Amino acid sequence: ELHALNSDEIHMIQGLRAGRESTYAQLFETYYSLLSVFALRYVNDLETAKEIVQDLFVHIYEQRNSLLISTSLKSYLFQSVRNRCLNHLKQKKTREIHLDQLRSEAGDGDDPEALYNETELEYRIFQIVSDLPARCKQVFWMSRVEGTKNSDIAASLNISIRTVETQISKALKILRRKLD
């Protein structure tokens, strides 16, 4: 079974059930940032993504005595975050729009390893982007994340379209270099 629990995960789940703070801290340290970036894919807002992941960790802590995990721990965490994101979207009445988008993107939604690798890459990209110089980061974020047109970015930041293109090009060069 590909997604079966390995001995580290069994040990971690036992530690969680026993209420060991160190195990809980290790779980948080290992998965919090990664799961937040994963949640961001669904909710498009970093604060909301972090809240959803924090709520999951609170839930795990509160339910630690009766924690039932039959798949791998990683799989359990990603599925839980995904379900919580979908519930959040449902509550916001935007679920249908997002579900269509997610269905087309998540053909591999049942493969936690693929989701994990993809999310890890997104997390690395996210880290690199957050380290870009301020103006470069702002322009790149508006262009690639928010989908703003170059002419609109130029107008809103009071810079030339050429400067916008240069900043995007600079960001992409840095990303390629750091991801190679």
GROMACS .gro file of N, CA and C in nm:
model
  540
    1GLU      N    1   0.086  -0.120   0.000
    1GLU     CA    2   0.000   0.000   0.000
    1GLU      C    3   0.089   0.124   0.000
    2LEU      N    4   0.078   0.205  -0.105
    2LEU     CA    5   0.163   0.322  -0.125
    2LEU      C    6   0.146   0.425  -0.013
    3HIS      N    7   0.023   0.445   0.032
    3HIS     CA    8  -0.002   0.551   0.130
    3HIS      C    9  -0.016   0.498   0.273
    4ALA      N   10   0.043   0.382   0.299
    4ALA     CA   11   0.034   0.323   0.433
    4ALA      C   12   0.123   0.403   0.530
    5LEU      N   13   0.094   0.387   0.657
    5LEU     CA   14   0.173   0.456   0.759
    5LEU      C   15   0.313   0.395   0.766
    6ASN      N   16   0.415   0.480   0.775
    6ASN     CA   17   0.548   0.427   0.798
    6ASN      C   18   0.578   0.437   0.948
    7SER      N   19   0.690   0.381   0.992
    7SER     CA   20   0.717   0.373   1.135
    7SER      C   21   0.731   0.511   1.201
    8ASP      N   22   0.789   0.608   1.128
    8ASP     CA   23   0.800   0.744   1.182
    8ASP      C   24   0.662   0.803   1.208
    9GLU      N   25   0.573   0.780   1.113
    9GLU     CA   26   0.437   0.834   1.126
    9GLU      C   27   0.362   0.765   1.240
   10ILE      N   28   0.377   0.635   1.252
   10ILE     CA   29   0.313   0.561   1.361
   10ILE      C   30   0.363   0.617   1.494
   11HIS      N   31   0.494   0.637   1.502
   11HIS     CA   32   0.556   0.692   1.623
   11HIS      C   33   0.499   0.833   1.652
   12MET      N   34   0.486   0.914   1.546
   12MET     CA   35   0.434   1.049   1.562
   12MET      C   36   0.288   1.048   1.608
   13ILE      N   37   0.208   0.961   1.549
   13ILE     CA   38   0.066   0.952   1.588
   13ILE      C   39   0.055   0.905   1.734
   14GLN      N   40   0.138   0.809   1.773
   14GLN     CA   41   0.138   0.763   1.912
   14GLN      C   42   0.177   0.877   2.005
   15GLY      N   43   0.277   0.956   1.961
   15GLY     CA   44   0.320   1.072   2.041
   15GLY      C   45   0.209   1.174   2.055
   16LEU      N   46   0.134   1.197   1.946
   16LEU     CA   47   0.022   1.292   1.950
   16LEU      C   48  -0.087   1.241   2.044
   17ARG      N   49  -0.121   1.111   2.031
   17ARG     CA   50  -0.225   1.052   2.117
   17ARG      C   51  -0.186   1.059   2.263
   18ALA      N   52  -0.055   1.045   2.289
   18ALA     CA   53  -0.006   1.050   2.427
   18ALA      C   54   0.003   1.194   2.478
   19GLY      N   55  -0.022   1.290   2.388
   19GLY     CA   56  -0.020   1.431   2.429
   19GLY      C   57   0.120   1.488   2.444
   20ARG      N   58   0.219   1.427   2.376
   20ARG     CA   59   0.357   1.477   2.384
   20ARG      C   60   0.371   1.608   2.309
   21GLU      N   61   0.404   1.715   2.381
   21GLU     CA   62   0.420   1.849   2.322
   21GLU      C   63   0.526   1.849   2.212
   22SER      N   64   0.635   1.778   2.235
   22SER     CA   65   0.746   1.778   2.139
   22SER      C   66   0.703   1.719   2.005
   23THR      N   67   0.619   1.615   2.009
   23THR     CA   68   0.568   1.553   1.886
   23THR      C   69   0.478   1.651   1.813
   24TYR      N   70   0.393   1.717   1.890
   24TYR     CA   71   0.301   1.814   1.833
   24TYR      C   72   0.379   1.928   1.766
   25ALA      N   73   0.482   1.976   1.837
   25ALA     CA   74   0.566   2.085   1.784
   25ALA      C   75   0.638   2.041   1.656
   26GLN      N   76   0.684   1.916   1.655
   26GLN     CA   77   0.754   1.862   1.537
   26GLN      C   78   0.659   1.855   1.418
   27LEU      N   79   0.536   1.810   1.443
   27LEU     CA   80   0.436   1.801   1.337
   27LEU      C   81   0.410   1.941   1.279
   28PHE      N   82   0.392   2.038   1.369
   28PHE     CA   83   0.364   2.176   1.329
   28PHE      C   84   0.481   2.231   1.247
   29GLU      N   85   0.600   2.212   1.298
   29GLU     CA   86   0.723   2.261   1.234
   29GLU      C   87   0.739   2.201   1.094
   30THR      N   88   0.711   2.072   1.082
   30THR     CA   89   0.728   2.002   0.955
   30THR      C   90   0.626   2.043   0.851
   31TYR      N   91   0.499   2.062   0.893
   31TYR     CA   92   0.394   2.077   0.794
   31TYR      C   93   0.323   2.212   0.786
   32TYR      N   94   0.338   2.298   0.884
   32TYR     CA   95   0.257   2.421   0.887
   32TYR      C   96   0.274   2.508   0.761
   33SER      N   97   0.396   2.543   0.727
   33SER     CA   98   0.419   2.632   0.611
   33SER      C   99   0.374   2.567   0.481
   34LEU      N  100   0.409   2.440   0.467
   34LEU     CA  101   0.374   2.365   0.346
   34LEU      C  102   0.222   2.359   0.329
   35LEU      N  103   0.151   2.327   0.437
   35LEU     CA  104   0.005   2.317   0.431
   35LEU      C  105  -0.059   2.454   0.407
   36SER      N  106   0.002   2.560   0.459
   36SER     CA  107  -0.050   2.695   0.437
   36SER      C  108  -0.042   2.733   0.290
   37VAL      N  109   0.071   2.699   0.227
   37VAL     CA  110   0.086   2.727   0.084
   37VAL      C  111  -0.013   2.642   0.003
   38PHE      N  112  -0.033   2.518   0.047
   38PHE     CA  113  -0.129   2.429  -0.019
   38PHE      C  114  -0.271   2.487  -0.009
   39ALA      N  115  -0.307   2.535   0.110
   39ALA     CA  116  -0.441   2.592   0.132
   39ALA      C  117  -0.459   2.719   0.049
   40LEU      N  118  -0.351   2.794   0.032
   40LEU     CA  119  -0.355   2.919  -0.045
   40LEU      C  120  -0.404   2.893  -0.188
   41ARG      N  121  -0.371   2.777  -0.241
   41ARG     CA  122  -0.411   2.738  -0.375
   41ARG      C  123  -0.565   2.736  -0.387
   42TYR      N  124  -0.632   2.703  -0.278
   42TYR     CA  125  -0.777   2.695  -0.278
   42TYR      C  126  -0.845   2.827  -0.242
   43VAL      N  127  -0.795   2.893  -0.139
   43VAL     CA  128  -0.867   3.010  -0.085
   43VAL      C  129  -0.813   3.144  -0.134
   44ASN      N  130  -0.699   3.145  -0.201
   44ASN     CA  131  -0.642   3.268  -0.261
   44ASN      C  132  -0.622   3.382  -0.162
   45ASP      N  133  -0.606   3.351  -0.035
   45ASP     CA  134  -0.580   3.455   0.064
   45ASP      C  135  -0.493   3.393   0.173
   46LEU      N  136  -0.372   3.446   0.191
   46LEU     CA  137  -0.275   3.384   0.281
   46LEU      C  138  -0.325   3.378   0.425
   47GLU      N  139  -0.387   3.485   0.474
   47GLU     CA  140  -0.436   3.485   0.612
   47GLU      C  141  -0.540   3.375   0.634
   48THR      N  142  -0.632   3.364   0.539
   48THR     CA  143  -0.736   3.260   0.548
   48THR      C  144  -0.672   3.122   0.543
   49ALA      N  145  -0.575   3.105   0.453
   49ALA     CA  146  -0.504   2.977   0.439
   49ALA      C  147  -0.438   2.938   0.572
   50LYS      N  148  -0.368   3.035   0.633
   50LYS     CA  149  -0.301   3.008   0.762
   50LYS      C  150  -0.402   2.973   0.870
   51GLU      N  151  -0.514   3.046   0.872
   51GLU     CA  152  -0.620   3.018   0.972
   51GLU      C  153  -0.673   2.876   0.958
   52ILE      N  154  -0.698   2.834   0.835
   52ILE     CA  155  -0.751   2.700   0.811
   52ILE      C  156  -0.653   2.595   0.863
   53VAL      N  157  -0.525   2.615   0.835
   53VAL     CA  158  -0.423   2.520   0.880
   53VAL      C  159  -0.410   2.523   1.033
   54GLN      N  160  -0.412   2.642   1.090
   54GLN     CA  161  -0.406   2.653   1.237
   54GLN      C  162  -0.524   2.582   1.303
   55ASP      N  163  -0.643   2.601   1.244
   55ASP     CA  164  -0.762   2.533   1.296
   55ASP      C  165  -0.746   2.381   1.292
   56LEU      N  166  -0.685   2.331   1.185
   56LEU     CA  167  -0.662   2.187   1.176
   56LEU      C  168  -0.569   2.140   1.289
   57PHE      N  169  -0.462   2.215   1.314
   57PHE     CA  170  -0.370   2.177   1.421
   57PHE      C  171  -0.437   2.181   1.559
   58VAL      N  172  -0.523   2.279   1.578
   58VAL     CA  173  -0.599   2.287   1.704
   58VAL      C  174  -0.689   2.163   1.715
   59HIS      N  175  -0.758   2.132   1.605
   59HIS     CA  176  -0.847   2.015   1.601
   59HIS      C  177  -0.769   1.887   1.633
   60ILE      N  178  -0.652   1.870   1.572
   60ILE     CA  179  -0.570   1.751   1.596
   60ILE      C  180  -0.533   1.743   1.744
   61TYR      N  181  -0.498   1.858   1.801
   61TYR     CA  182  -0.460   1.859   1.942
   61TYR      C  183  -0.579   1.823   2.031
   62GLU      N  184  -0.694   1.883   2.001
   62GLU     CA  185  -0.813   1.857   2.082
   62GLU      C  186  -0.862   1.713   2.068
   63GLN      N  187  -0.844   1.655   1.949
   63GLN     CA  188  -0.893   1.518   1.922
   63GLN      C  189  -0.782   1.414   1.935
   64ARG      N  190  -0.669   1.453   1.994
   64ARG     CA  191  -0.552   1.365   1.992
   64ARG      C  192  -0.578   1.225   2.051
   65ASN      N  193  -0.669   1.215   2.149
   65ASN     CA  194  -0.696   1.085   2.212
   65ASN      C  195  -0.771   0.991   2.118
   66SER      N  196  -0.849   1.048   2.027
   66SER     CA  197  -0.931   0.963   1.940
   66SER      C  198  -0.891   0.979   1.793
   67LEU      N  199  -0.768   1.017   1.769
   67LEU     CA  200  -0.720   1.042   1.633
   67LEU      C  201  -0.721   0.913   1.550
   68LEU      N  202  -0.799   0.913   1.442
   68LEU     CA  203  -0.805   0.796   1.353
   68LEU      C  204  -0.741   0.832   1.220
   69ILE      N  205  -0.624   0.777   1.196
   69ILE     CA  206  -0.554   0.803   1.069
   69ILE      C  207  -0.521   0.668   1.007
   70SER      N  208  -0.585   0.640   0.893
   70SER     CA  209  -0.564   0.509   0.831
   70SER      C  210  -0.468   0.518   0.712
   71THR      N  211  -0.461   0.638   0.650
   71THR     CA  212  -0.367   0.658   0.540
   71THR      C  213  -0.237   0.711   0.600
   72SER      N  214  -0.147   0.759   0.517
   72SER     CA  215  -0.025   0.817   0.571
   72SER      C  216  -0.062   0.949   0.641
   73LEU      N  217   0.020   0.990   0.733
   73LEU     CA  218  -0.003   1.114   0.807
   73LEU      C  219  -0.004   1.232   0.711
   74LYS      N  220   0.091   1.232   0.616
   74LYS     CA  221   0.100   1.338   0.515
   74LYS      C  222  -0.031   1.346   0.436
   75SER      N  223  -0.079   1.230   0.393
   75SER     CA  224  -0.203   1.221   0.317
   75SER      C  225  -0.320   1.273   0.400
   76TYR      N  226  -0.325   1.232   0.526
   76TYR     CA  227  -0.430   1.277   0.617
   76TYR      C  228  -0.431   1.430   0.630
   77LEU      N  229  -0.313   1.488   0.649
   77LEU     CA  230  -0.303   1.634   0.666
   77LEU      C  231  -0.346   1.709   0.540
   78PHE      N  232  -0.298   1.664   0.424
   78PHE     CA  233  -0.333   1.732   0.299
   78PHE      C  234  -0.482   1.718   0.269
   79GLN      N  235  -0.539   1.598   0.290
   79GLN     CA  236  -0.682   1.578   0.266
   79GLN      C  237  -0.764   1.664   0.363
   80SER      N  238  -0.721   1.671   0.488
   80SER     CA  239  -0.793   1.750   0.588
   80SER      C  240  -0.793   1.898   0.551
   81VAL      N  241  -0.677   1.948   0.509
   81VAL     CA  242  -0.668   2.089   0.470
   81VAL      C  243  -0.756   2.113   0.347
   82ARG      N  244  -0.748   2.021   0.252
   82ARG     CA  245  -0.828   2.034   0.130
   82ARG      C  246  -0.978   2.039   0.164
   83ASN      N  247  -1.022   1.948   0.250
   83ASN     CA  248  -1.164   1.944   0.289
   83ASN      C  249  -1.204   2.072   0.362
   84ARG      N  250  -1.117   2.120   0.450
   84ARG     CA  251  -1.147   2.243   0.523
   84ARG      C  252  -1.154   2.363   0.429
   85CYS      N  253  -1.068   2.364   0.329
   85CYS     CA  254  -1.071   2.473   0.230
   85CYS      C  255  -1.202   2.469   0.151
   86LEU      N  256  -1.242   2.349   0.110
   86LEU     CA  257  -1.366   2.336   0.034
   86LEU      C  258  -1.487   2.376   0.120
   87ASN      N  259  -1.484   2.341   0.248
   87ASN     CA  260  -1.593   2.382   0.338
   87ASN      C  261  -1.596   2.533   0.353
   88HIS      N  262  -1.478   2.591   0.361
   88HIS     CA  263  -1.468   2.737   0.371
   88HIS      C  264  -1.528   2.802   0.245
   89LEU      N  265  -1.493   2.749   0.129
   89LEU     CA  266  -1.543   2.804   0.003
   89LEU      C  267  -1.695   2.786  -0.007
   90LYS      N  268  -1.743   2.672   0.041
   90LYS     CA  269  -1.886   2.644   0.037
   90LYS      C  270  -1.959   2.748   0.121
   91GLN      N  271  -1.904   2.777   0.239
   91GLN     CA  272  -1.964   2.877   0.327
   91GLN      C  273  -1.963   3.015   0.262
   92LYS      N  274  -1.866   3.039   0.179
   92LYS     CA  275  -1.857   3.170   0.112
   92LYS      C  276  -1.938   3.176  -0.016
   93LYS      N  277  -2.012   3.070  -0.045
   93LYS     CA  278  -2.099   3.065  -0.164
   93LYS      C  279  -2.024   3.075  -0.295
   94THR      N  280  -1.894   3.054  -0.291
   94THR     CA  281  -1.818   3.062  -0.417
   94THR      C  282  -1.772   2.923  -0.457
   95ARG      N  283  -1.827   2.823  -0.394
   95ARG     CA  284  -1.775   2.688  -0.414
   95ARG      C  285  -1.781   2.641  -0.559
   96GLU      N  286  -1.892   2.665  -0.627
   96GLU     CA  287  -1.906   2.614  -0.764
   96GLU      C  288  -1.798   2.666  -0.858
   97ILE      N  289  -1.772   2.795  -0.852
   97ILE     CA  290  -1.669   2.855  -0.938
   97ILE      C  291  -1.535   2.787  -0.910
   98HIS      N  292  -1.503   2.777  -0.782
   98HIS     CA  293  -1.374   2.719  -0.744
   98HIS      C  294  -1.367   2.569  -0.775
   99LEU      N  295  -1.477   2.498  -0.753
   99LEU     CA  296  -1.475   2.354  -0.777
   99LEU      C  297  -1.445   2.321  -0.923
  100ASP      N  298  -1.503   2.396  -1.014
  100ASP     CA  299  -1.475   2.373  -1.156
  100ASP      C  300  -1.326   2.393  -1.182
  101GLN      N  301  -1.273   2.500  -1.124
  101GLN     CA  302  -1.130   2.530  -1.140
  101GLN      C  303  -1.046   2.418  -1.079
  102LEU      N  304  -1.085   2.373  -0.959
  102LEU     CA  305  -1.008   2.271  -0.889
  102LEU      C  306  -1.017   2.137  -0.960
  103ARG      N  307  -1.135   2.103  -1.011
  103ARG     CA  308  -1.151   1.976  -1.082
  103ARG      C  309  -1.057   1.969  -1.201
  104SER      N  310  -1.045   2.081  -1.272
  104SER     CA  311  -0.956   2.080  -1.389
  104SER      C  312  -0.809   2.073  -1.345
  105GLU      N  313  -0.778   2.133  -1.232
  105GLU     CA  314  -0.638   2.132  -1.184
  105GLU      C  315  -0.605   2.003  -1.111
  106ALA      N  316  -0.704   1.946  -1.042
  106ALA     CA  317  -0.675   1.838  -0.949
  106ALA      C  318  -0.709   1.701  -1.006
  107GLY      N  319  -0.666   1.675  -1.126
  107GLY     CA  320  -0.683   1.542  -1.180
  107GLY      C  321  -0.607   1.442  -1.096
  108ASP      N  322  -0.498   1.489  -1.034
  108ASP     CA  323  -0.416   1.401  -0.951
  108ASP      C  324  -0.448   1.422  -0.803
  109GLY      N  325  -0.569   1.468  -0.775
  109GLY     CA  326  -0.607   1.501  -0.638
  109GLY      C  327  -0.599   1.386  -0.540
  110ASP      N  328  -0.596   1.263  -0.590
  110ASP     CA  329  -0.592   1.150  -0.498
  110ASP      C  330  -0.450   1.100  -0.474
  111ASP      N  331  -0.352   1.167  -0.534
  111ASP     CA  332  -0.214   1.125  -0.515
  111ASP      C  333  -0.143   1.224  -0.424
  112PRO      N  334  -0.138   1.193  -0.294
  112PRO     CA  335  -0.078   1.287  -0.198
  112PRO      C  336   0.068   1.319  -0.229
  113GLU      N  337   0.140   1.221  -0.285
  113GLU     CA  338   0.282   1.243  -0.314
  113GLU      C  339   0.297   1.351  -0.422
  114ALA      N  340   0.213   1.343  -0.526
  114ALA     CA  341   0.217   1.445  -0.632
  114ALA      C  342   0.177   1.581  -0.577
  115LEU      N  343   0.071   1.581  -0.495
  115LEU     CA  344   0.026   1.707  -0.433
  115LEU      C  345   0.137   1.765  -0.346
  116TYR      N  346   0.203   1.678  -0.271
  116TYR     CA  347   0.309   1.720  -0.180
  116TYR      C  348   0.424   1.783  -0.259
  117ASN      N  349   0.468   1.714  -0.365
  117ASN     CA  350   0.581   1.764  -0.446
  117ASN      C  351   0.546   1.896  -0.513
  118GLU      N  352   0.424   1.904  -0.564
  118GLU     CA  353   0.378   2.026  -0.630
  118GLU      C  354   0.372   2.142  -0.529
  119THR      N  355   0.321   2.112  -0.410
  119THR     CA  356   0.308   2.214  -0.306
  119THR      C  357   0.446   2.257  -0.256
  120GLU      N  358   0.537   2.160  -0.247
  120GLU     CA  359   0.672   2.192  -0.204
  120GLU      C  360   0.737   2.290  -0.302
  121LEU      N  361   0.716   2.266  -0.432
  121LEU     CA  362   0.768   2.355  -0.535
  121LEU      C  363   0.704   2.494  -0.521
  122GLU      N  364   0.570   2.497  -0.504
  122GLU     CA  365   0.501   2.625  -0.486
  122GLU      C  366   0.555   2.699  -0.363
  123TYR      N  367   0.582   2.624  -0.257
  123TYR     CA  368   0.635   2.683  -0.135
  123TYR      C  369   0.773   2.745  -0.160
  124ARG      N  370   0.858   2.672  -0.234
  124ARG     CA  371   0.991   2.726  -0.267
  124ARG      C  372   0.979   2.853  -0.351
  125ILE      N  373   0.888   2.850  -0.448
  125ILE     CA  374   0.865   2.968  -0.532
  125ILE      C  375   0.817   3.084  -0.445
  126PHE      N  376   0.724   3.053  -0.356
  126PHE     CA  377   0.669   3.153  -0.264
  126PHE      C  378   0.781   3.216  -0.180
  127GLN      N  379   0.871   3.133  -0.129
  127GLN     CA  380   0.984   3.182  -0.049
  127GLN      C  381   1.075   3.274  -0.133
  128ILE      N  382   1.107   3.230  -0.255
  128ILE     CA  383   1.195   3.308  -0.342
  128ILE      C  384   1.130   3.443  -0.374
  129VAL      N  385   1.001   3.440  -0.407
  129VAL     CA  386   0.929   3.564  -0.440
  129VAL      C  387   0.928   3.658  -0.320
  130SER      N  388   0.909   3.602  -0.199
  130SER     CA  389   0.903   3.691  -0.082
  130SER      C  390   1.040   3.753  -0.051
  131ASP      N  391   1.147   3.695  -0.105
  131ASP     CA  392   1.281   3.752  -0.086
  131ASP      C  393   1.321   3.850  -0.195
  132LEU      N  394   1.237   3.867  -0.297
  132LEU     CA  395   1.270   3.962  -0.405
  132LEU      C  396   1.271   4.105  -0.350
  133PRO      N  397   1.344   4.196  -0.417
  133PRO     CA  398   1.339   4.337  -0.377
  133PRO      C  399   1.193   4.387  -0.382
  134ALA      N  400   1.159   4.480  -0.295
  134ALA     CA  401   1.020   4.523  -0.275
  134ALA      C  402   0.943   4.554  -0.404
  135ARG      N  403   0.996   4.639  -0.488
  135ARG     CA  404   0.924   4.679  -0.610
  135ARG      C  405   0.908   4.559  -0.704
  136CYS      N  406   1.015   4.483  -0.718
  136CYS     CA  407   1.015   4.365  -0.805
  136CYS      C  408   0.909   4.265  -0.756
  137LYS      N  409   0.906   4.242  -0.625
  137LYS     CA  410   0.809   4.149  -0.565
  137LYS      C  411   0.666   4.199  -0.590
  138GLN      N  412   0.644   4.328  -0.570
  138GLN     CA  413   0.510   4.387  -0.586
  138GLN      C  414   0.460   4.370  -0.731
  139VAL      N  415   0.547   4.403  -0.826
  139VAL     CA  416   0.512   4.393  -0.967
  139VAL      C  417   0.485   4.247  -1.006
  140PHE      N  418   0.574   4.159  -0.964
  140PHE     CA  419   0.560   4.017  -0.997
  140PHE      C  420   0.432   3.959  -0.937
  141TRP      N  421   0.403   3.993  -0.812
  141TRP     CA  422   0.283   3.944  -0.743
  141TRP      C  423   0.157   3.991  -0.815
  142MET      N  424   0.154   4.121  -0.849
  142MET     CA  425   0.037   4.176  -0.919
  142MET      C  426   0.018   4.106  -1.054
  143SER      N  427   0.127   4.081  -1.123
  143SER     CA  428   0.120   4.021  -1.255
  143SER      C  429   0.085   3.872  -1.250
  144ARG      N  430   0.164   3.796  -1.176
  144ARG     CA  431   0.152   3.650  -1.182
  144ARG      C  432   0.051   3.591  -1.085
  145VAL      N  433   0.030   3.654  -0.971
  145VAL     CA  434  -0.063   3.597  -0.873
  145VAL      C  435  -0.202   3.659  -0.887
  146GLU      N  436  -0.206   3.791  -0.897
  146GLU     CA  437  -0.336   3.858  -0.906
  146GLU      C  438  -0.385   3.869  -1.051
  147GLY      N  439  -0.296   3.843  -1.147
  147GLY     CA  440  -0.336   3.844  -1.288
  147GLY      C  441  -0.363   3.983  -1.345
  148THR      N  442  -0.300   4.086  -1.286
  148THR     CA  443  -0.319   4.223  -1.332
  148THR      C  444  -0.242   4.246  -1.463
  149LYS      N  445  -0.302   4.318  -1.558
  149LYS     CA  446  -0.234   4.348  -1.685
  149LYS      C  447  -0.119   4.446  -1.660
  150ASN      N  448  -0.014   4.432  -1.742
  150ASN     CA  449   0.104   4.519  -1.727
  150ASN      C  450   0.068   4.668  -1.730
  151SER      N  451  -0.023   4.705  -1.820
  151SER     CA  452  -0.061   4.846  -1.832
  151SER      C  453  -0.129   4.895  -1.703
  152ASP      N  454  -0.209   4.807  -1.642
  152ASP     CA  455  -0.276   4.843  -1.516
  152ASP      C  456  -0.177   4.852  -1.400
  153ILE      N  457  -0.078   4.761  -1.401
  153ILE     CA  458   0.026   4.766  -1.296
  153ILE      C  459   0.101   4.899  -1.309
  154ALA      N  460   0.141   4.932  -1.431
  154ALA     CA  461   0.215   5.057  -1.456
  154ALA      C  462   0.134   5.177  -1.406
  155ALA      N  463   0.006   5.180  -1.440
  155ALA     CA  464  -0.079   5.292  -1.398
  155ALA      C  465  -0.093   5.298  -1.246
  156SER      N  466  -0.118   5.183  -1.184
  156SER     CA  467  -0.142   5.184  -1.040
  156SER      C  468  -0.016   5.214  -0.959
  157LEU      N  469   0.101   5.177  -1.011
  157LEU     CA  470   0.227   5.204  -0.939
  157LEU      C  471   0.298   5.329  -0.991
  158ASN      N  472   0.237   5.393  -1.091
  158ASN     CA  473   0.293   5.515  -1.149
  158ASN      C  474   0.435   5.493  -1.203
  159ILE      N  475   0.451   5.382  -1.279
  159ILE     CA  476   0.578   5.351  -1.344
  159ILE      C  477   0.549   5.318  -1.491
  160SER      N  478   0.654   5.310  -1.572
  160SER     CA  479   0.632   5.281  -1.714
  160SER      C  480   0.607   5.131  -1.735
  161ILE      N  481   0.541   5.099  -1.846
  161ILE     CA  482   0.517   4.958  -1.881
  161ILE      C  483   0.650   4.887  -1.897
  162ARG      N  484   0.748   4.958  -1.953
  162ARG     CA  485   0.882   4.902  -1.971
  162ARG      C  486   0.941   4.860  -1.835
  163THR      N  487   0.922   4.943  -1.733
  163THR     CA  488   0.972   4.911  -1.598
  163THR      C  489   0.901   4.786  -1.545
  164VAL      N  490   0.770   4.777  -1.569
  164VAL     CA  491   0.693   4.660  -1.527
  164VAL      C  492   0.752   4.534  -1.592
  165GLU      N  493   0.775   4.541  -1.723
  165GLU     CA  494   0.830   4.425  -1.796
  165GLU      C  495   0.969   4.388  -1.744
  166THR      N  496   1.050   4.490  -1.717
  166THR     CA  497   1.185   4.467  -1.665
  166THR      C  498   1.181   4.397  -1.529
  167GLN      N  499   1.091   4.444  -1.440
  167GLN     CA  500   1.079   4.385  -1.306
  167GLN      C  501   1.032   4.239  -1.314
  168ILE      N  502   0.937   4.212  -1.402
  168ILE     CA  503   0.887   4.074  -1.418
  168ILE      C  504   0.999   3.985  -1.471
  169SER      N  505   1.071   4.035  -1.570
  169SER     CA  506   1.182   3.961  -1.629
  169SER      C  507   1.288   3.932  -1.522
  170LYS      N  508   1.318   4.032  -1.440
  170LYS     CA  509   1.417   4.019  -1.333
  170LYS      C  510   1.372   3.910  -1.234
  171ALA      N  511   1.244   3.914  -1.195
  171ALA     CA  512   1.190   3.815  -1.101
  171ALA      C  513   1.199   3.674  -1.159
  172LEU      N  514   1.163   3.660  -1.286
  172LEU     CA  515   1.168   3.527  -1.350
  172LEU      C  516   1.310   3.474  -1.358
  173LYS      N  517   1.407   3.563  -1.387
  173LYS     CA  518   1.548   3.521  -1.391
  173LYS      C  519   1.592   3.469  -1.255
  174ILE      N  520   1.556   3.544  -1.150
  174ILE     CA  521   1.593   3.503  -1.014
  174ILE      C  522   1.529   3.369  -0.979
  175LEU      N  523   1.401   3.354  -1.013
  175LEU     CA  524   1.331   3.227  -0.987
  175LEU      C  525   1.399   3.111  -1.059
  176ARG      N  526   1.427   3.129  -1.189
  176ARG     CA  527   1.492   3.020  -1.265
  176ARG      C  528   1.626   2.983  -1.203
  177ARG      N  529   1.704   3.086  -1.168
  177ARG     CA  530   1.837   3.061  -1.112
  177ARG      C  531   1.827   2.985  -0.980
  178LYS      N  532   1.736   3.028  -0.893
  178LYS     CA  533   1.727   2.966  -0.760
  178LYS      C  534   1.657   2.830  -0.761
  179LEU      N  535   1.577   2.803  -0.864
  179LEU     CA  536   1.509   2.674  -0.871
  179LEU      C  537   1.592   2.568  -0.943
  180ASP      N  538   1.695   2.611  -1.016
  180ASP     CA  539   1.779   2.513  -1.090
  180ASP      C  540   1.864   2.431  -0.996
   0.00000   0.00000   0.00000
